Amino acid sequence: MQGGTRPPLGPRSPGMQRSWLLAISVCLCLGAGACQPHGRGTEAIYTGDTDPMEKVVGTINENNRKIPTLWARHYYEANIVDEQKKSHFVNGDGVLLYASPSSMRIVGTKELIGTVFEIGSNDTTFWLKVVPDVDTLWFGSYQNMTEEALARAHIPIRPDMVLQVLGVNTIDTNFNNLPAPTMRFNNDQRMYMFVWNAHFPDRWVAQREVWYDLKQKLPRFVFLFDSNGRVVLRAQLGKHQQLEAPDLPREQWPWVATDYRLFFPDSRSTMRLMLSDVHLHSPDSRRVPVPNPRSFVPPDPKNAGVSHVIEIR
């Protein structure tokens, strides 16, 4: 273009509109800063030192092994999209409980109503209960969980995926064990990107991707994939804070995210958890610490207080 002039902007073709919308979607998916480096020049690209995979994993594990349990109050917001594509909004306060490696329970309550939302997991079982409007309990065993069974049940928020987003488990240091992790460094975002891969009879399959920040090696983004590589959960983690560990000096206290934003593309459901008053155990615990194994007992399907019960099998 000559003379510094620009051609007038006429109507965009459908193809141009789709490209523009796709570009916007990509930026929104990864947060407001994700697309900035491309427009700010090479000065935004990190070219300094990075750590080898073994050291990065060591730092992550050192933090996470200090969090065998977790108890927190939370404020939650969720848009539950049902089988008819109708959205149901629920919000309120509640409690989150976690015990490594696979036990979790998130209870949401509402004033004058009581429990309106519960999502949980233990070593064998997972469940989701939504009381208002949806009025349904989904439950199943990990032994019988398949992609086909989950699709038939139309479960809008998968407990097993929420468990993976908490991001406080340690990483297997034998990098050849399946699912096998690989690591690369994203210079634009200043993130270590880990992808866990499984070996299928006919191919390798990416199952999970987690982005850890350059400085503290704390999880910032989580992506989970189905067997065809489609994203089935996208999560953004933020507002990390230190968790008091009574037997350690303050500088060695572990860090945990307190803001979780989850999106399930298949159902279009969303959930946000904002944690507060975070501890290893409930401050009200006395003789028996909470959480404990009794904290992760699923609802009785015969007495769940809902009109619809769906077993996933």
Short mmCIF file of N, CA and C in Angstrom, two decimals, residues 87-253:
data_model
loop_
_atom_site.label_atom_id
_atom_site.label_comp_id
_atom_site.label_asym_id
_atom_site.label_seq_id
_atom_site.Cartn_x
_atom_site.Cartn_y
_atom_site.Cartn_z
N SER A 87 -30.04 -24.07 29.52
CA SER A 87 -29.05 -23.72 30.53
C SER A 87 -29.73 -23.44 31.87
N HIS A 88 -29.11 -23.97 32.94
CA HIS A 88 -29.62 -23.77 34.29
C HIS A 88 -28.49 -23.18 35.14
N PHE A 89 -28.70 -21.99 35.68
CA PHE A 89 -27.68 -21.32 36.46
C PHE A 89 -27.86 -21.62 37.94
N VAL A 90 -26.79 -22.02 38.60
CA VAL A 90 -26.81 -22.21 40.05
C VAL A 90 -25.59 -21.51 40.64
N ASN A 91 -25.76 -20.96 41.82
CA ASN A 91 -24.62 -20.33 42.51
C ASN A 91 -24.87 -20.37 44.01
N GLY A 92 -23.83 -20.08 44.75
CA GLY A 92 -23.94 -20.07 46.20
C GLY A 92 -22.60 -20.31 46.84
N ASP A 93 -22.63 -20.74 48.08
CA ASP A 93 -21.42 -21.01 48.85
C ASP A 93 -21.33 -22.49 49.16
N GLY A 94 -20.17 -22.92 49.64
CA GLY A 94 -20.04 -24.33 49.97
C GLY A 94 -18.67 -24.67 50.49
N VAL A 95 -18.37 -25.96 50.42
CA VAL A 95 -17.11 -26.48 50.95
C VAL A 95 -16.50 -27.42 49.92
N LEU A 96 -15.17 -27.35 49.77
CA LEU A 96 -14.42 -28.28 48.93
C LEU A 96 -13.53 -29.13 49.82
N LEU A 97 -13.53 -30.45 49.56
CA LEU A 97 -12.68 -31.39 50.28
C LEU A 97 -11.91 -32.21 49.26
N TYR A 98 -10.64 -32.50 49.57
CA TYR A 98 -9.80 -33.27 48.67
C TYR A 98 -8.85 -34.12 49.48
N ALA A 99 -8.61 -35.34 48.99
CA ALA A 99 -7.58 -36.21 49.57
C ALA A 99 -6.88 -36.92 48.43
N SER A 100 -5.57 -36.84 48.39
CA SER A 100 -4.79 -37.47 47.32
C SER A 100 -4.92 -38.99 47.41
N PRO A 101 -4.98 -39.69 46.26
CA PRO A 101 -4.86 -39.12 44.91
C PRO A 101 -6.17 -38.92 44.17
N SER A 102 -7.30 -39.49 44.65
CA SER A 102 -8.50 -39.51 43.79
C SER A 102 -9.80 -39.22 44.52
N SER A 103 -9.73 -38.61 45.70
CA SER A 103 -10.95 -38.32 46.45
C SER A 103 -11.22 -36.83 46.46
N MET A 104 -12.46 -36.47 46.14
CA MET A 104 -12.85 -35.07 46.05
C MET A 104 -14.34 -34.96 46.31
N ARG A 105 -14.73 -33.90 46.96
CA ARG A 105 -16.15 -33.62 47.13
C ARG A 105 -16.34 -32.11 47.19
N ILE A 106 -17.17 -31.61 46.30
CA ILE A 106 -17.48 -30.19 46.25
C ILE A 106 -18.98 -30.04 46.48
N VAL A 107 -19.35 -29.41 47.58
CA VAL A 107 -20.75 -29.24 47.95
C VAL A 107 -21.10 -27.76 47.84
N GLY A 108 -22.18 -27.48 47.12
CA GLY A 108 -22.66 -26.11 46.98
C GLY A 108 -24.02 -25.97 47.65
N THR A 109 -24.19 -24.93 48.44
CA THR A 109 -25.45 -24.71 49.15
C THR A 109 -26.02 -23.35 48.77
N LYS A 110 -27.29 -23.19 49.08
CA LYS A 110 -27.98 -21.93 48.83
C LYS A 110 -28.85 -21.64 50.03
N GLU A 111 -28.83 -20.40 50.47
CA GLU A 111 -29.61 -20.00 51.63
C GLU A 111 -31.10 -20.31 51.43
N LEU A 112 -31.70 -20.89 52.42
CA LEU A 112 -33.12 -21.25 52.45
C LEU A 112 -33.44 -22.49 51.60
N ILE A 113 -32.46 -23.00 50.85
CA ILE A 113 -32.70 -24.17 50.01
C ILE A 113 -31.92 -25.37 50.52
N GLY A 114 -30.68 -25.15 50.93
CA GLY A 114 -29.80 -26.25 51.33
C GLY A 114 -28.87 -26.64 50.21
N THR A 115 -28.52 -27.91 50.13
CA THR A 115 -27.60 -28.38 49.10
C THR A 115 -28.27 -28.34 47.73
N VAL A 116 -27.62 -27.66 46.78
CA VAL A 116 -28.15 -27.58 45.42
C VAL A 116 -27.20 -28.18 44.39
N PHE A 117 -25.98 -28.46 44.82
CA PHE A 117 -24.96 -28.90 43.88
C PHE A 117 -23.94 -29.74 44.62
N GLU A 118 -23.62 -30.91 44.08
CA GLU A 118 -22.58 -31.74 44.69
C GLU A 118 -21.87 -32.52 43.59
N ILE A 119 -20.57 -32.51 43.66
CA ILE A 119 -19.76 -33.25 42.71
C ILE A 119 -18.68 -33.98 43.49
N GLY A 120 -18.49 -35.28 43.21
CA GLY A 120 -17.58 -36.03 44.06
C GLY A 120 -16.93 -37.21 43.38
N SER A 121 -15.92 -37.73 44.07
CA SER A 121 -15.16 -38.87 43.58
C SER A 121 -14.46 -39.52 44.76
N ASN A 122 -14.33 -40.86 44.69
CA ASN A 122 -13.42 -41.57 45.59
C ASN A 122 -12.66 -42.61 44.77
N ASP A 123 -12.06 -43.58 45.38
CA ASP A 123 -11.23 -44.52 44.63
C ASP A 123 -12.01 -45.33 43.61
N THR A 124 -13.31 -45.51 43.82
CA THR A 124 -14.09 -46.40 42.95
C THR A 124 -15.27 -45.72 42.25
N THR A 125 -15.77 -44.63 42.79
CA THR A 125 -17.05 -44.08 42.37
C THR A 125 -16.96 -42.58 42.09
N PHE A 126 -17.79 -42.11 41.16
CA PHE A 126 -17.91 -40.67 40.91
C PHE A 126 -19.38 -40.31 40.86
N TRP A 127 -19.72 -39.04 41.12
CA TRP A 127 -21.12 -38.63 41.10
C TRP A 127 -21.26 -37.13 40.89
N LEU A 128 -22.41 -36.75 40.36
CA LEU A 128 -22.80 -35.34 40.19
C LEU A 128 -24.27 -35.23 40.53
N LYS A 129 -24.59 -34.29 41.41
CA LYS A 129 -25.98 -34.06 41.83
C LYS A 129 -26.30 -32.58 41.67
N VAL A 130 -27.37 -32.30 40.93
CA VAL A 130 -27.83 -30.93 40.73
C VAL A 130 -29.31 -30.91 41.09
N VAL A 131 -29.68 -30.13 42.11
CA VAL A 131 -31.05 -30.19 42.63
C VAL A 131 -32.02 -29.26 41.89
N PRO A 132 -31.79 -27.94 41.84
CA PRO A 132 -32.83 -27.09 41.24
C PRO A 132 -32.94 -27.31 39.74
N ASP A 133 -34.16 -27.33 39.24
CA ASP A 133 -34.47 -27.46 37.81
C ASP A 133 -34.01 -28.79 37.23
N VAL A 134 -32.69 -29.04 37.24
CA VAL A 134 -32.16 -30.28 36.66
C VAL A 134 -32.64 -31.49 37.46
N ASP A 135 -32.60 -31.40 38.79
CA ASP A 135 -33.20 -32.39 39.69
C ASP A 135 -32.72 -33.81 39.38
N THR A 136 -31.39 -33.97 39.25
CA THR A 136 -30.84 -35.24 38.78
C THR A 136 -29.57 -35.60 39.54
N LEU A 137 -29.40 -36.90 39.79
CA LEU A 137 -28.15 -37.47 40.30
C LEU A 137 -27.58 -38.39 39.23
N TRP A 138 -26.34 -38.13 38.81
CA TRP A 138 -25.59 -39.05 37.96
C TRP A 138 -24.55 -39.74 38.84
N PHE A 139 -24.37 -41.03 38.66
CA PHE A 139 -23.32 -41.71 39.41
C PHE A 139 -22.84 -42.92 38.60
N GLY A 140 -21.64 -43.37 38.92
CA GLY A 140 -21.09 -44.53 38.24
C GLY A 140 -19.79 -44.96 38.86
N SER A 141 -19.26 -46.09 38.41
CA SER A 141 -17.98 -46.59 38.89
C SER A 141 -16.92 -46.35 37.83
N TYR A 142 -15.70 -46.11 38.29
CA TYR A 142 -14.60 -45.91 37.34
C TYR A 142 -14.36 -47.17 36.51
N GLN A 143 -14.66 -48.31 37.08
CA GLN A 143 -14.46 -49.56 36.36
C GLN A 143 -15.35 -49.65 35.11
N ASN A 144 -16.54 -49.08 35.17
CA ASN A 144 -17.48 -49.15 34.06
C ASN A 144 -17.53 -47.87 33.22
N MET A 145 -16.67 -46.91 33.52
CA MET A 145 -16.71 -45.62 32.83
C MET A 145 -16.06 -45.72 31.45
N THR A 146 -16.82 -45.42 30.41
CA THR A 146 -16.31 -45.36 29.04
C THR A 146 -16.83 -44.08 28.40
N GLU A 147 -16.22 -43.66 27.31
CA GLU A 147 -16.69 -42.49 26.60
C GLU A 147 -18.12 -42.70 26.10
N GLU A 148 -18.43 -43.92 25.65
CA GLU A 148 -19.77 -44.21 25.15
C GLU A 148 -20.81 -44.12 26.27
N ALA A 149 -20.49 -44.66 27.45
CA ALA A 149 -21.43 -44.62 28.56
C ALA A 149 -21.67 -43.19 29.03
N LEU A 150 -20.62 -42.39 29.08
CA LEU A 150 -20.75 -41.00 29.49
C LEU A 150 -21.60 -40.23 28.49
N ALA A 151 -21.42 -40.49 27.19
CA ALA A 151 -22.21 -39.81 26.16
C ALA A 151 -23.69 -40.16 26.28
N ARG A 152 -23.97 -41.43 26.54
CA ARG A 152 -25.37 -41.85 26.68
C ARG A 152 -26.05 -41.18 27.88
N ALA A 153 -25.28 -40.96 28.93
CA ALA A 153 -25.85 -40.40 30.15
C ALA A 153 -26.02 -38.89 30.10
N HIS A 154 -25.35 -38.22 29.15
CA HIS A 154 -25.43 -36.77 29.02
C HIS A 154 -25.09 -36.07 30.33
N ILE A 155 -24.01 -36.52 30.99
CA ILE A 155 -23.59 -35.86 32.22
C ILE A 155 -22.92 -34.53 31.86
N PRO A 156 -23.43 -33.41 32.35
CA PRO A 156 -22.93 -32.11 31.88
C PRO A 156 -21.56 -31.71 32.43
N ILE A 157 -21.23 -32.16 33.65
CA ILE A 157 -19.94 -31.85 34.27
C ILE A 157 -19.37 -33.16 34.80
N ARG A 158 -18.20 -33.54 34.32
CA ARG A 158 -17.63 -34.83 34.68
C ARG A 158 -16.75 -34.72 35.92
N PRO A 159 -17.09 -35.43 36.99
CA PRO A 159 -16.30 -35.36 38.23
C PRO A 159 -14.86 -35.79 38.05
N ASP A 160 -14.61 -36.82 37.22
CA ASP A 160 -13.23 -37.28 37.04
C ASP A 160 -12.36 -36.20 36.43
N MET A 161 -12.95 -35.36 35.58
CA MET A 161 -12.19 -34.27 34.97
C MET A 161 -11.93 -33.14 35.96
N VAL A 162 -12.94 -32.82 36.77
CA VAL A 162 -12.76 -31.79 37.79
C VAL A 162 -11.63 -32.18 38.73
N LEU A 163 -11.57 -33.45 39.07
CA LEU A 163 -10.50 -33.96 39.94
C LEU A 163 -9.13 -33.69 39.34
N GLN A 164 -8.99 -33.89 38.03
CA GLN A 164 -7.70 -33.67 37.37
C GLN A 164 -7.31 -32.19 37.34
N VAL A 165 -8.30 -31.30 37.36
CA VAL A 165 -8.02 -29.87 37.29
C VAL A 165 -7.44 -29.34 38.59
N LEU A 166 -7.76 -29.97 39.71
CA LEU A 166 -7.24 -29.48 40.99
C LEU A 166 -5.72 -29.39 40.97
N GLY A 167 -5.08 -30.28 40.23
CA GLY A 167 -3.65 -30.13 39.95
C GLY A 167 -2.72 -30.26 41.12
N VAL A 168 -3.08 -31.05 42.15
CA VAL A 168 -2.21 -31.17 43.31
C VAL A 168 -1.64 -32.58 43.47
N ASN A 169 -1.73 -33.40 42.45
CA ASN A 169 -1.07 -34.70 42.50
C ASN A 169 0.38 -34.58 42.03
N THR A 170 1.20 -35.52 42.43
CA THR A 170 2.59 -35.53 41.97
C THR A 170 2.67 -36.21 40.60
N ILE A 171 3.76 -35.96 39.90
CA ILE A 171 4.00 -36.52 38.56
C ILE A 171 4.97 -37.69 38.69
N ASP A 172 4.66 -38.78 38.04
CA ASP A 172 5.54 -39.96 38.03
C ASP A 172 6.89 -39.57 37.45
N THR A 173 7.96 -39.83 38.20
CA THR A 173 9.29 -39.43 37.74
C THR A 173 9.91 -40.43 36.76
N ASN A 174 9.25 -41.57 36.54
CA ASN A 174 9.66 -42.46 35.45
C ASN A 174 8.90 -42.01 34.21
N PHE A 175 9.55 -41.22 33.38
CA PHE A 175 8.87 -40.59 32.26
C PHE A 175 8.52 -41.56 31.14
N ASN A 176 8.90 -42.84 31.28
CA ASN A 176 8.53 -43.85 30.29
C ASN A 176 7.26 -44.60 30.68
N ASN A 177 6.81 -44.42 31.92
CA ASN A 177 5.56 -45.05 32.34
C ASN A 177 4.38 -44.39 31.65
N LEU A 178 3.38 -45.20 31.29
CA LEU A 178 2.20 -44.67 30.61
C LEU A 178 1.14 -44.26 31.63
N PRO A 179 0.42 -43.17 31.32
CA PRO A 179 0.62 -42.28 30.18
C PRO A 179 1.92 -41.50 30.33
N ALA A 180 2.67 -41.42 29.23
CA ALA A 180 4.02 -40.86 29.26
C ALA A 180 3.98 -39.35 29.00
N PRO A 181 4.64 -38.58 29.85
CA PRO A 181 4.65 -37.12 29.65
C PRO A 181 5.77 -36.67 28.71
N THR A 182 5.47 -35.62 27.96
CA THR A 182 6.50 -34.91 27.20
C THR A 182 6.43 -33.44 27.61
N MET A 183 7.53 -32.72 27.46
CA MET A 183 7.57 -31.32 27.86
C MET A 183 8.14 -30.46 26.75
N ARG A 184 7.54 -29.31 26.54
CA ARG A 184 8.14 -28.29 25.68
C ARG A 184 7.94 -26.94 26.35
N PHE A 185 8.71 -25.95 25.92
CA PHE A 185 8.62 -24.62 26.51
C PHE A 185 8.01 -23.66 25.51
N ASN A 186 7.00 -22.91 25.95
CA ASN A 186 6.34 -21.91 25.12
C ASN A 186 6.99 -20.56 25.39
N ASN A 187 7.79 -20.08 24.43
CA ASN A 187 8.53 -18.82 24.61
C ASN A 187 7.60 -17.62 24.69
N ASP A 188 6.49 -17.65 23.94
CA ASP A 188 5.57 -16.52 23.94
C ASP A 188 4.85 -16.39 25.28
N GLN A 189 4.37 -17.50 25.82
CA GLN A 189 3.59 -17.47 27.06
C GLN A 189 4.43 -17.68 28.32
N ARG A 190 5.72 -18.02 28.14
CA ARG A 190 6.62 -18.27 29.27
C ARG A 190 6.07 -19.39 30.15
N MET A 191 5.73 -20.48 29.51
CA MET A 191 5.11 -21.62 30.19
C MET A 191 5.79 -22.92 29.78
N TYR A 192 5.91 -23.83 30.75
CA TYR A 192 6.27 -25.21 30.46
C TYR A 192 4.98 -25.96 30.14
N MET A 193 4.96 -26.64 29.01
CA MET A 193 3.75 -27.32 28.56
C MET A 193 3.98 -28.83 28.58
N PHE A 194 3.23 -29.52 29.44
CA PHE A 194 3.33 -30.98 29.56
C PHE A 194 2.13 -31.62 28.88
N VAL A 195 2.40 -32.66 28.08
CA VAL A 195 1.34 -33.45 27.45
C VAL A 195 1.55 -34.91 27.83
N TRP A 196 0.50 -35.53 28.38
CA TRP A 196 0.55 -36.95 28.73
C TRP A 196 -0.07 -37.77 27.59
N ASN A 197 0.67 -38.80 27.13
CA ASN A 197 0.27 -39.58 25.97
C ASN A 197 0.07 -41.04 26.33
N ALA A 198 -1.00 -41.62 25.78
CA ALA A 198 -1.30 -43.04 25.98
C ALA A 198 -1.06 -43.79 24.68
N HIS A 199 -0.73 -45.07 24.81
CA HIS A 199 -0.46 -45.91 23.63
C HIS A 199 -1.67 -46.77 23.33
N PHE A 200 -2.39 -46.46 22.25
CA PHE A 200 -3.50 -47.27 21.78
C PHE A 200 -2.96 -48.33 20.82
N PRO A 201 -3.75 -49.37 20.53
CA PRO A 201 -3.26 -50.42 19.63
C PRO A 201 -2.79 -49.90 18.27
N ASP A 202 -3.43 -48.82 17.79
CA ASP A 202 -3.09 -48.33 16.44
C ASP A 202 -2.39 -46.99 16.42
N ARG A 203 -2.20 -46.34 17.60
CA ARG A 203 -1.61 -45.00 17.58
C ARG A 203 -1.33 -44.52 19.00
N TRP A 204 -0.60 -43.40 19.09
CA TRP A 204 -0.43 -42.70 20.36
C TRP A 204 -1.51 -41.63 20.46
N VAL A 205 -2.01 -41.39 21.68
CA VAL A 205 -3.11 -40.47 21.89
C VAL A 205 -2.77 -39.51 23.02
N ALA A 206 -2.94 -38.21 22.77
CA ALA A 206 -2.77 -37.21 23.82
C ALA A 206 -3.99 -37.23 24.73
N GLN A 207 -3.76 -37.30 26.04
CA GLN A 207 -4.87 -37.36 26.99
C GLN A 207 -5.04 -36.09 27.81
N ARG A 208 -3.92 -35.46 28.14
CA ARG A 208 -3.98 -34.34 29.09
C ARG A 208 -2.82 -33.40 28.82
N GLU A 209 -3.10 -32.10 28.94
CA GLU A 209 -2.06 -31.08 28.77
C GLU A 209 -2.18 -30.06 29.89
N VAL A 210 -1.05 -29.75 30.53
CA VAL A 210 -1.03 -28.78 31.63
C VAL A 210 0.09 -27.78 31.37
N TRP A 211 -0.22 -26.50 31.54
CA TRP A 211 0.77 -25.43 31.39
C TRP A 211 1.19 -24.95 32.78
N TYR A 212 2.50 -24.91 33.02
CA TYR A 212 3.07 -24.44 34.27
C TYR A 212 3.88 -23.17 34.01
N ASP A 213 3.76 -22.19 34.90
CA ASP A 213 4.46 -20.93 34.66
C ASP A 213 5.97 -21.08 34.85
N LEU A 214 6.69 -20.18 34.22
CA LEU A 214 8.15 -20.23 34.18
C LEU A 214 8.77 -20.12 35.57
N LYS A 215 8.29 -19.20 36.38
CA LYS A 215 8.99 -18.87 37.62
C LYS A 215 8.71 -19.87 38.74
N GLN A 216 7.43 -20.12 39.03
CA GLN A 216 7.08 -20.94 40.20
C GLN A 216 6.68 -22.36 39.84
N LYS A 217 6.51 -22.65 38.55
CA LYS A 217 6.07 -23.99 38.10
C LYS A 217 4.69 -24.34 38.67
N LEU A 218 3.80 -23.34 38.72
CA LEU A 218 2.44 -23.55 39.19
C LEU A 218 1.50 -23.74 38.00
N PRO A 219 0.48 -24.60 38.10
CA PRO A 219 -0.41 -24.86 36.96
C PRO A 219 -1.27 -23.65 36.65
N ARG A 220 -1.36 -23.33 35.35
CA ARG A 220 -2.15 -22.19 34.91
C ARG A 220 -3.29 -22.58 33.98
N PHE A 221 -3.07 -23.60 33.12
CA PHE A 221 -4.10 -24.07 32.20
C PHE A 221 -4.09 -25.59 32.19
N VAL A 222 -5.28 -26.18 32.05
CA VAL A 222 -5.42 -27.63 31.91
C VAL A 222 -6.34 -27.90 30.73
N PHE A 223 -5.92 -28.82 29.86
CA PHE A 223 -6.74 -29.27 28.74
C PHE A 223 -6.83 -30.79 28.80
N LEU A 224 -8.04 -31.32 28.71
CA LEU A 224 -8.24 -32.76 28.65
C LEU A 224 -8.83 -33.10 27.28
N PHE A 225 -8.43 -34.27 26.72
CA PHE A 225 -8.80 -34.63 25.37
C PHE A 225 -9.52 -35.98 25.35
N ASP A 226 -10.39 -36.17 24.35
CA ASP A 226 -10.94 -37.50 24.14
C ASP A 226 -9.99 -38.30 23.26
N SER A 227 -10.40 -39.52 22.90
CA SER A 227 -9.49 -40.40 22.16
C SER A 227 -9.21 -39.91 20.74
N ASN A 228 -9.98 -38.94 20.27
CA ASN A 228 -9.76 -38.37 18.94
C ASN A 228 -9.09 -37.01 19.00
N GLY A 229 -8.60 -36.64 20.18
CA GLY A 229 -7.85 -35.39 20.31
C GLY A 229 -8.71 -34.15 20.49
N ARG A 230 -10.02 -34.31 20.64
CA ARG A 230 -10.89 -33.16 20.87
C ARG A 230 -10.81 -32.72 22.33
N VAL A 231 -10.82 -31.41 22.56
CA VAL A 231 -10.81 -30.89 23.93
C VAL A 231 -12.17 -31.16 24.56
N VAL A 232 -12.17 -31.84 25.68
CA VAL A 232 -13.42 -32.11 26.41
C VAL A 232 -13.48 -31.33 27.72
N LEU A 233 -12.39 -30.72 28.10
CA LEU A 233 -12.38 -29.80 29.24
C LEU A 233 -11.25 -28.80 29.05
N ARG A 234 -11.58 -27.54 29.25
CA ARG A 234 -10.56 -26.49 29.27
C ARG A 234 -10.70 -25.76 30.60
N ALA A 235 -9.59 -25.58 31.31
CA ALA A 235 -9.65 -24.95 32.62
C ALA A 235 -8.53 -23.93 32.77
N GLN A 236 -8.84 -22.84 33.42
CA GLN A 236 -7.85 -21.82 33.76
C GLN A 236 -7.76 -21.73 35.27
N LEU A 237 -6.53 -21.76 35.80
CA LEU A 237 -6.29 -21.72 37.24
C LEU A 237 -5.54 -20.43 37.57
N GLY A 238 -5.95 -19.79 38.65
CA GLY A 238 -5.30 -18.54 39.01
C GLY A 238 -5.38 -18.24 40.49
N LYS A 239 -4.88 -17.05 40.85
CA LYS A 239 -4.88 -16.55 42.22
C LYS A 239 -4.30 -17.58 43.19
N HIS A 240 -3.12 -18.10 42.86
CA HIS A 240 -2.46 -19.05 43.74
C HIS A 240 -2.07 -18.37 45.05
N GLN A 241 -2.21 -19.08 46.13
CA GLN A 241 -1.80 -18.56 47.43
C GLN A 241 -1.16 -19.68 48.24
N GLN A 242 -0.39 -19.28 49.24
CA GLN A 242 0.27 -20.27 50.07
C GLN A 242 -0.71 -20.89 51.05
N LEU A 243 -0.48 -22.17 51.30
CA LEU A 243 -1.31 -22.97 52.20
C LEU A 243 -0.50 -23.26 53.45
N GLU A 244 -1.01 -22.86 54.59
CA GLU A 244 -0.25 -23.03 55.83
C GLU A 244 0.02 -24.50 56.12
N ALA A 245 1.30 -24.81 56.31
CA ALA A 245 1.72 -26.16 56.70
C ALA A 245 2.37 -26.03 58.07
N PRO A 246 1.71 -26.47 59.12
CA PRO A 246 2.17 -26.18 60.49
C PRO A 246 3.59 -26.64 60.79
N ASP A 247 4.06 -27.70 60.15
CA ASP A 247 5.38 -28.24 60.47
C ASP A 247 6.49 -27.65 59.61
N LEU A 248 6.19 -26.67 58.79
CA LEU A 248 7.18 -26.11 57.89
C LEU A 248 7.30 -24.60 58.09
N PRO A 249 8.51 -24.05 57.86
CA PRO A 249 8.64 -22.59 57.89
C PRO A 249 7.85 -21.97 56.75
N ARG A 250 7.42 -20.74 56.89
CA ARG A 250 6.52 -20.10 55.94
C ARG A 250 7.05 -20.13 54.51
N GLU A 251 8.36 -19.96 54.36
CA GLU A 251 8.92 -19.93 53.00
C GLU A 251 8.81 -21.28 52.30
N GLN A 252 8.50 -22.34 53.04
CA GLN A 252 8.34 -23.66 52.44
C GLN A 252 6.88 -24.10 52.33
N TRP A 253 5.96 -23.23 52.70
CA TRP A 253 4.55 -23.59 52.55
C TRP A 253 4.21 -23.80 51.08
#
